[in-house]
XYZ file of C-alpha atoms in Angstrom:
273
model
C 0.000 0.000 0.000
C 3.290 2.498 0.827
C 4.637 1.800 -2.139
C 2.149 2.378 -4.252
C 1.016 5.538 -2.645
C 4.459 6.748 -2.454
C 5.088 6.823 -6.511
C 2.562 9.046 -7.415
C 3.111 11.479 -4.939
C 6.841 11.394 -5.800
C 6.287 12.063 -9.140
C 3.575 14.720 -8.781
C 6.922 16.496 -6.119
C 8.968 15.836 -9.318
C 6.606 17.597 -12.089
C 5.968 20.580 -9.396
C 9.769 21.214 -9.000
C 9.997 21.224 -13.004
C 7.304 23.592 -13.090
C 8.382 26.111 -10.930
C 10.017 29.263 -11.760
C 13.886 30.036 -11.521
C 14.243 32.357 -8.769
C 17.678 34.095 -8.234
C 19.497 36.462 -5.428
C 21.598 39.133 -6.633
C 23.642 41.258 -4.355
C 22.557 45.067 -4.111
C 24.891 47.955 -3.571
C 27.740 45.353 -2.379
C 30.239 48.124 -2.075
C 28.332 49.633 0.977
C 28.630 48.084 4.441
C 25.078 47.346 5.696
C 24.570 46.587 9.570
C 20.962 45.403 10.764
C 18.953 46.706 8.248
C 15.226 46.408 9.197
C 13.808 48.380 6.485
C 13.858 49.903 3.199
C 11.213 52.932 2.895
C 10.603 55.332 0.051
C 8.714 58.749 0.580
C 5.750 59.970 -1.244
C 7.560 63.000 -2.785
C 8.223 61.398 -6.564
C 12.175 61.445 -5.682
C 11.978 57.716 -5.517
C 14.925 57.921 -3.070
C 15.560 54.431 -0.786
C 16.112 55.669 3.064
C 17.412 52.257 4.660
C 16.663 51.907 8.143
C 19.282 50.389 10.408
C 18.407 48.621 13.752
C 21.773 50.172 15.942
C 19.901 53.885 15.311
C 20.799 55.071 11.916
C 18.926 55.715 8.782
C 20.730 56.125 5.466
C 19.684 57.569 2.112
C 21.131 55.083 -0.323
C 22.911 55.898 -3.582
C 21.152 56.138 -6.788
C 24.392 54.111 -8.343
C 24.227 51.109 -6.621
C 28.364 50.687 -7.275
C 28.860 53.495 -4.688
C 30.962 52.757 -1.471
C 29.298 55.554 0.653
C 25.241 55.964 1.311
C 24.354 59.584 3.104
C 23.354 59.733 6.528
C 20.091 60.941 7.040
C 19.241 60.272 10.946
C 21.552 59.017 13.723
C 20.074 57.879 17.007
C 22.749 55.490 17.882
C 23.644 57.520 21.447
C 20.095 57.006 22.608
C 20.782 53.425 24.368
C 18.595 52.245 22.563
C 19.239 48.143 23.948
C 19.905 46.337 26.706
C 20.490 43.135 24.514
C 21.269 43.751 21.114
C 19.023 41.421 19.611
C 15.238 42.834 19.200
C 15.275 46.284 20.438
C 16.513 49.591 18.484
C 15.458 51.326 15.751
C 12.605 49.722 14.625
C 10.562 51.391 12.280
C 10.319 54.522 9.706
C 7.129 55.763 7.804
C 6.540 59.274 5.951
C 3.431 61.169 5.912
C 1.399 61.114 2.725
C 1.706 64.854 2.796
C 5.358 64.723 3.203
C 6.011 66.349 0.005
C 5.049 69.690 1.808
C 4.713 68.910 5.406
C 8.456 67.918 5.672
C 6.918 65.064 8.607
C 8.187 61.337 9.191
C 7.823 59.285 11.759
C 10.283 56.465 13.875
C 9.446 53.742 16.456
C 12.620 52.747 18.526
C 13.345 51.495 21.912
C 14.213 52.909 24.992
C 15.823 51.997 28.574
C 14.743 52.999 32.240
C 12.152 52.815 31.958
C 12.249 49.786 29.065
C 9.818 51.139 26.729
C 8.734 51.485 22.944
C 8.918 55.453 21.529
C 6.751 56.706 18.378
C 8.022 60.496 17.122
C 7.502 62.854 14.867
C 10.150 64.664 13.321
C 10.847 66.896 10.086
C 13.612 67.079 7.403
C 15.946 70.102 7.637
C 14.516 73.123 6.069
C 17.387 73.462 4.014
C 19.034 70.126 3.221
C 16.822 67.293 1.968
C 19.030 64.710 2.386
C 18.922 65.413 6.717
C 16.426 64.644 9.218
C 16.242 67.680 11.841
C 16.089 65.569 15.232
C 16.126 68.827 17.541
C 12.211 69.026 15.954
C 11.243 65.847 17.445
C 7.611 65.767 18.887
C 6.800 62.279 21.165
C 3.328 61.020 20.117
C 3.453 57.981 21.856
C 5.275 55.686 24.358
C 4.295 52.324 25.332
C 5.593 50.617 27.939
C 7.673 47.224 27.478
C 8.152 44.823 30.546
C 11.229 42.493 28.333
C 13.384 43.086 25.658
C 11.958 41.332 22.780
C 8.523 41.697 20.996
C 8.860 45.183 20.302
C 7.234 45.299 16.675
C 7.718 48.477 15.708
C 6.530 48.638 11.536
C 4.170 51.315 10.823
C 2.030 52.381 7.277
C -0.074 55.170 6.779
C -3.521 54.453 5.425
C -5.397 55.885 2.636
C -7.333 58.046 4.355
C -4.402 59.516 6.269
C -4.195 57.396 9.493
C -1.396 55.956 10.591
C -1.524 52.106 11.659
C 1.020 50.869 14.307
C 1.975 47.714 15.263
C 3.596 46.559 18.628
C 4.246 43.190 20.063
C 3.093 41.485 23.186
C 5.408 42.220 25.396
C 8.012 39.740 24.933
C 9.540 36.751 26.548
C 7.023 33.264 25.712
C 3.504 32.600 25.890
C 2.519 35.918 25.986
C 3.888 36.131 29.570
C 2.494 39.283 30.768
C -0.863 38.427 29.097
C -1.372 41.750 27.124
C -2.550 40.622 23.829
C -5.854 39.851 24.798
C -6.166 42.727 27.412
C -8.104 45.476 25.693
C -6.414 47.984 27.884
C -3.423 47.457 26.965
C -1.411 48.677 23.521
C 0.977 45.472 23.662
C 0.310 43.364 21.144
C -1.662 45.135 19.040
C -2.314 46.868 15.820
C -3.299 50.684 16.654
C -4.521 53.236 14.924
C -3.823 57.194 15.078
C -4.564 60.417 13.777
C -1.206 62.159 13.442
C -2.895 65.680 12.443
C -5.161 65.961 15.755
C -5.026 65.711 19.346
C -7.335 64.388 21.745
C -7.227 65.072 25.395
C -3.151 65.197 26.693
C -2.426 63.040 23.746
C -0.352 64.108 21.312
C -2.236 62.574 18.734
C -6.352 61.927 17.374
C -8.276 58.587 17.779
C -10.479 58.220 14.849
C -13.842 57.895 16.109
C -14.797 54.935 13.715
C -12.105 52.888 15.527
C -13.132 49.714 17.015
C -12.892 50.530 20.514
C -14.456 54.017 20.055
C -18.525 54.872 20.805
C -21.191 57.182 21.377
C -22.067 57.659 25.006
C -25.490 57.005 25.555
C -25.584 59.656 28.068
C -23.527 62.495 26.381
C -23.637 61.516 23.250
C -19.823 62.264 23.136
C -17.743 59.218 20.707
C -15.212 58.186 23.083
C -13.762 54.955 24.363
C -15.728 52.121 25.841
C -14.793 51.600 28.959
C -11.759 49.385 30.208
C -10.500 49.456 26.410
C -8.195 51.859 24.836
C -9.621 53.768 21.471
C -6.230 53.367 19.582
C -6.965 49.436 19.172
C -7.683 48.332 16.032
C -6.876 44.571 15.781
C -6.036 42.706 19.156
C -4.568 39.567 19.528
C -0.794 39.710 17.840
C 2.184 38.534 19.533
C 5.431 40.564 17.627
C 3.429 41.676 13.930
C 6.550 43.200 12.232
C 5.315 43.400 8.617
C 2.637 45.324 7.715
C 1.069 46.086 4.025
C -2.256 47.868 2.757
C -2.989 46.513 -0.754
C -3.586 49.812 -2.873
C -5.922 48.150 -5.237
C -8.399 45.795 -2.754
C -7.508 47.577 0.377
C -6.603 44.174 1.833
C -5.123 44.959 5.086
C -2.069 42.031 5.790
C 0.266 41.377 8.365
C 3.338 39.004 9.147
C 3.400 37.565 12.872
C 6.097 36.177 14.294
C 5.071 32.118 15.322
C 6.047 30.501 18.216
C 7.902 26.417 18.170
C 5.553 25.587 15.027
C 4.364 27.841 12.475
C 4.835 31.566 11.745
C 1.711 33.645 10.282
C 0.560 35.809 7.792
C -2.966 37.281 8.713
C -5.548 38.981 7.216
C -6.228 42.023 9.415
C -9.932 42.993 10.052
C -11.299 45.911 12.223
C -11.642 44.642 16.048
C -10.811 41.288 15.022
C-alpha cells in the first residue's frame, strides 16, 4: 500500500519542482557596508529615493548608483541606548506622511531603557538640506511601555485616508507572559490606529472615532472609548506583527506575525478582530 502511494506522490513532487520558476538572489549595492537593516522605505515625494533603516539607530539615504561605497546619513540615534540586549530592540521602524512632500513630517518607532519602553516620534527634514532629518524638531506622540526586551514590533504604514496604523508586540519573553494581547487595555500586542494631524485630550495625537474601541455615550452623546478598552486598538490579539502592508488596489489589510515552536503567520487584518 506504501509503495504504491508513495510513486505518485513522488512524481507529482517531481513535475511541481519542473514547473516552478527560476528564482535568483543578486547582491545590491555590495560596495556599501550594511549593519541590521530592518527596512527599506521610500517617501511619497516622486524622488523615488531608498532611506534604509538600520536597527543600531541610523537611517541612510542610499545611492542612486548602486556601485557606490558611501550611502548619506540621514538620521543618527545610535547615542540614545537604545538596547539592553542587542538582539530585538533599536530602531525599529520609519514611515513618511502622505503629505510629506510639503509637510516635511516622518515618523520612527525605537526602543528605549529605564524605563524599558517602545517610543513613536515625529520629526521633520531640515529646512534646508533634503538629504537630513532635523532631530532637535522631534515631537513624542506615543510611548508604550515594554516589561522584556523582545517583541517590540515596531513597523508602521499610513492608510489611505491619512491614518497611521502601528503595530507593537506582546510584550516579549514566551507565551505571551504578561498576558497583554488579549487585554483590551493594553497597547501590547496590538495593531493601533492614530490620527497624526489631531489631538485628543493630553495626547499628542487623534483617535479616529470609527475605531473599534471608540462609541457614542449614551448619556452624552460624546464618541469616546468604551470603557476598560483603549480607542487606539484596532486589531487585538498579535504577539510581535513586524510586517505590515495595505494593498492599494483591494484595500486588503495584511500582516506578518512572528510564530512561536511551530508555524509563523501571515494574517488577514480585520477591524476589532
Amino acid at each position: 500500500f506504501l509503495s504504491t502511494l508513495t510513486a505518485p506522490i513522488l512524481l507529482a513532487g517531481l513535475l511541481q519542482a519542473q514547473d516552478a520558476p527560476k528564482v535568483a538572489f543578486e547582491k545590491a549595492f555590495p560596495n556599501l557596508t550594511i549593519e541590521k537593516p530592518v527596512a527599506v522605505v521610500i517617501p511619497p515625494d516622486e524622488t523615488g529615493r531608498l532611506f534604509l533603516v538600520q536597527q543600531r539607530g541610523q537611517i541612510r539615504i542610499l545611492p542612486a548608483d548602486e556601485n557606490s561605497s558611501e550611502a548619506a546619513l540621514f538620521l543618527d540615534l545610535s547615542d540614545r541606548k537604545m538596547e539592553a540586549h542587542e538582539f530585538e530592540e533599536g530602531l525599529l521602524g520609519l514611515v513618511f506622511h502622505p503629505k510629506f512632500k510639503d509637510n516635511r513630517k516622518f515618523y520612527v518607532y525605537y526602543s528605549q531603557q529605564e524605563p524599558k519602553r517602545s517610543v513613536i516620534s515625529e520629526m521633520l527634514v531640515s529646512e534646508t538640506d533634503a538629504s537630513k532629518a532635523d532631530p532637535t524638531t522631534e515631537r513624542i506622540l506615543l510611548e508604550i511601555p515594554q516589561p522584556y526586551w523582545n517583541h517590540n514590533s515596531g513597523n508602521m504604514v499610513f492608510g489611505k485616508d491619512g491614518t497611521l496604523f502601528i503595530a507593537v508586540g506582546d510584550g516579549g519573553k514566551g507565551n505571551d507572559a504578561a498576558r497583554f494581547a488579549q487585554n483590551l487595555f493594553a497597547l501590547n500586542g496590538k495593531i493601533l490606529r492614530i490620527d497624526v494631524d489631531s489631538k485628543r485630550g493630553a495626547r499628542e495625537y487623534g483617535i479616529p472615532e470609527d475605531n473599534p474601541f471608540m462609541g457614542k455615550n449614551k448619556k452624552t452623546g460624546v464618541i469616546e472609548e468604551k470603557e476598560g478598552t483603549r480607542g487606539e486598538i484596532w486589531t487585538y490579539g498579535m504577539r510581535n506583527p513586524w510586517g505590515l502592508w495595505l494593498d492599494p488596489e483591494t484595500d486588503d489589510f495584511w500582516c506578518a506575525d512572528v510564530g512561536q515552536e511551530l508555524a509563523e503567520e501571515i494574517n488577514l487584518i480585520h477591524k476589532g478582530g
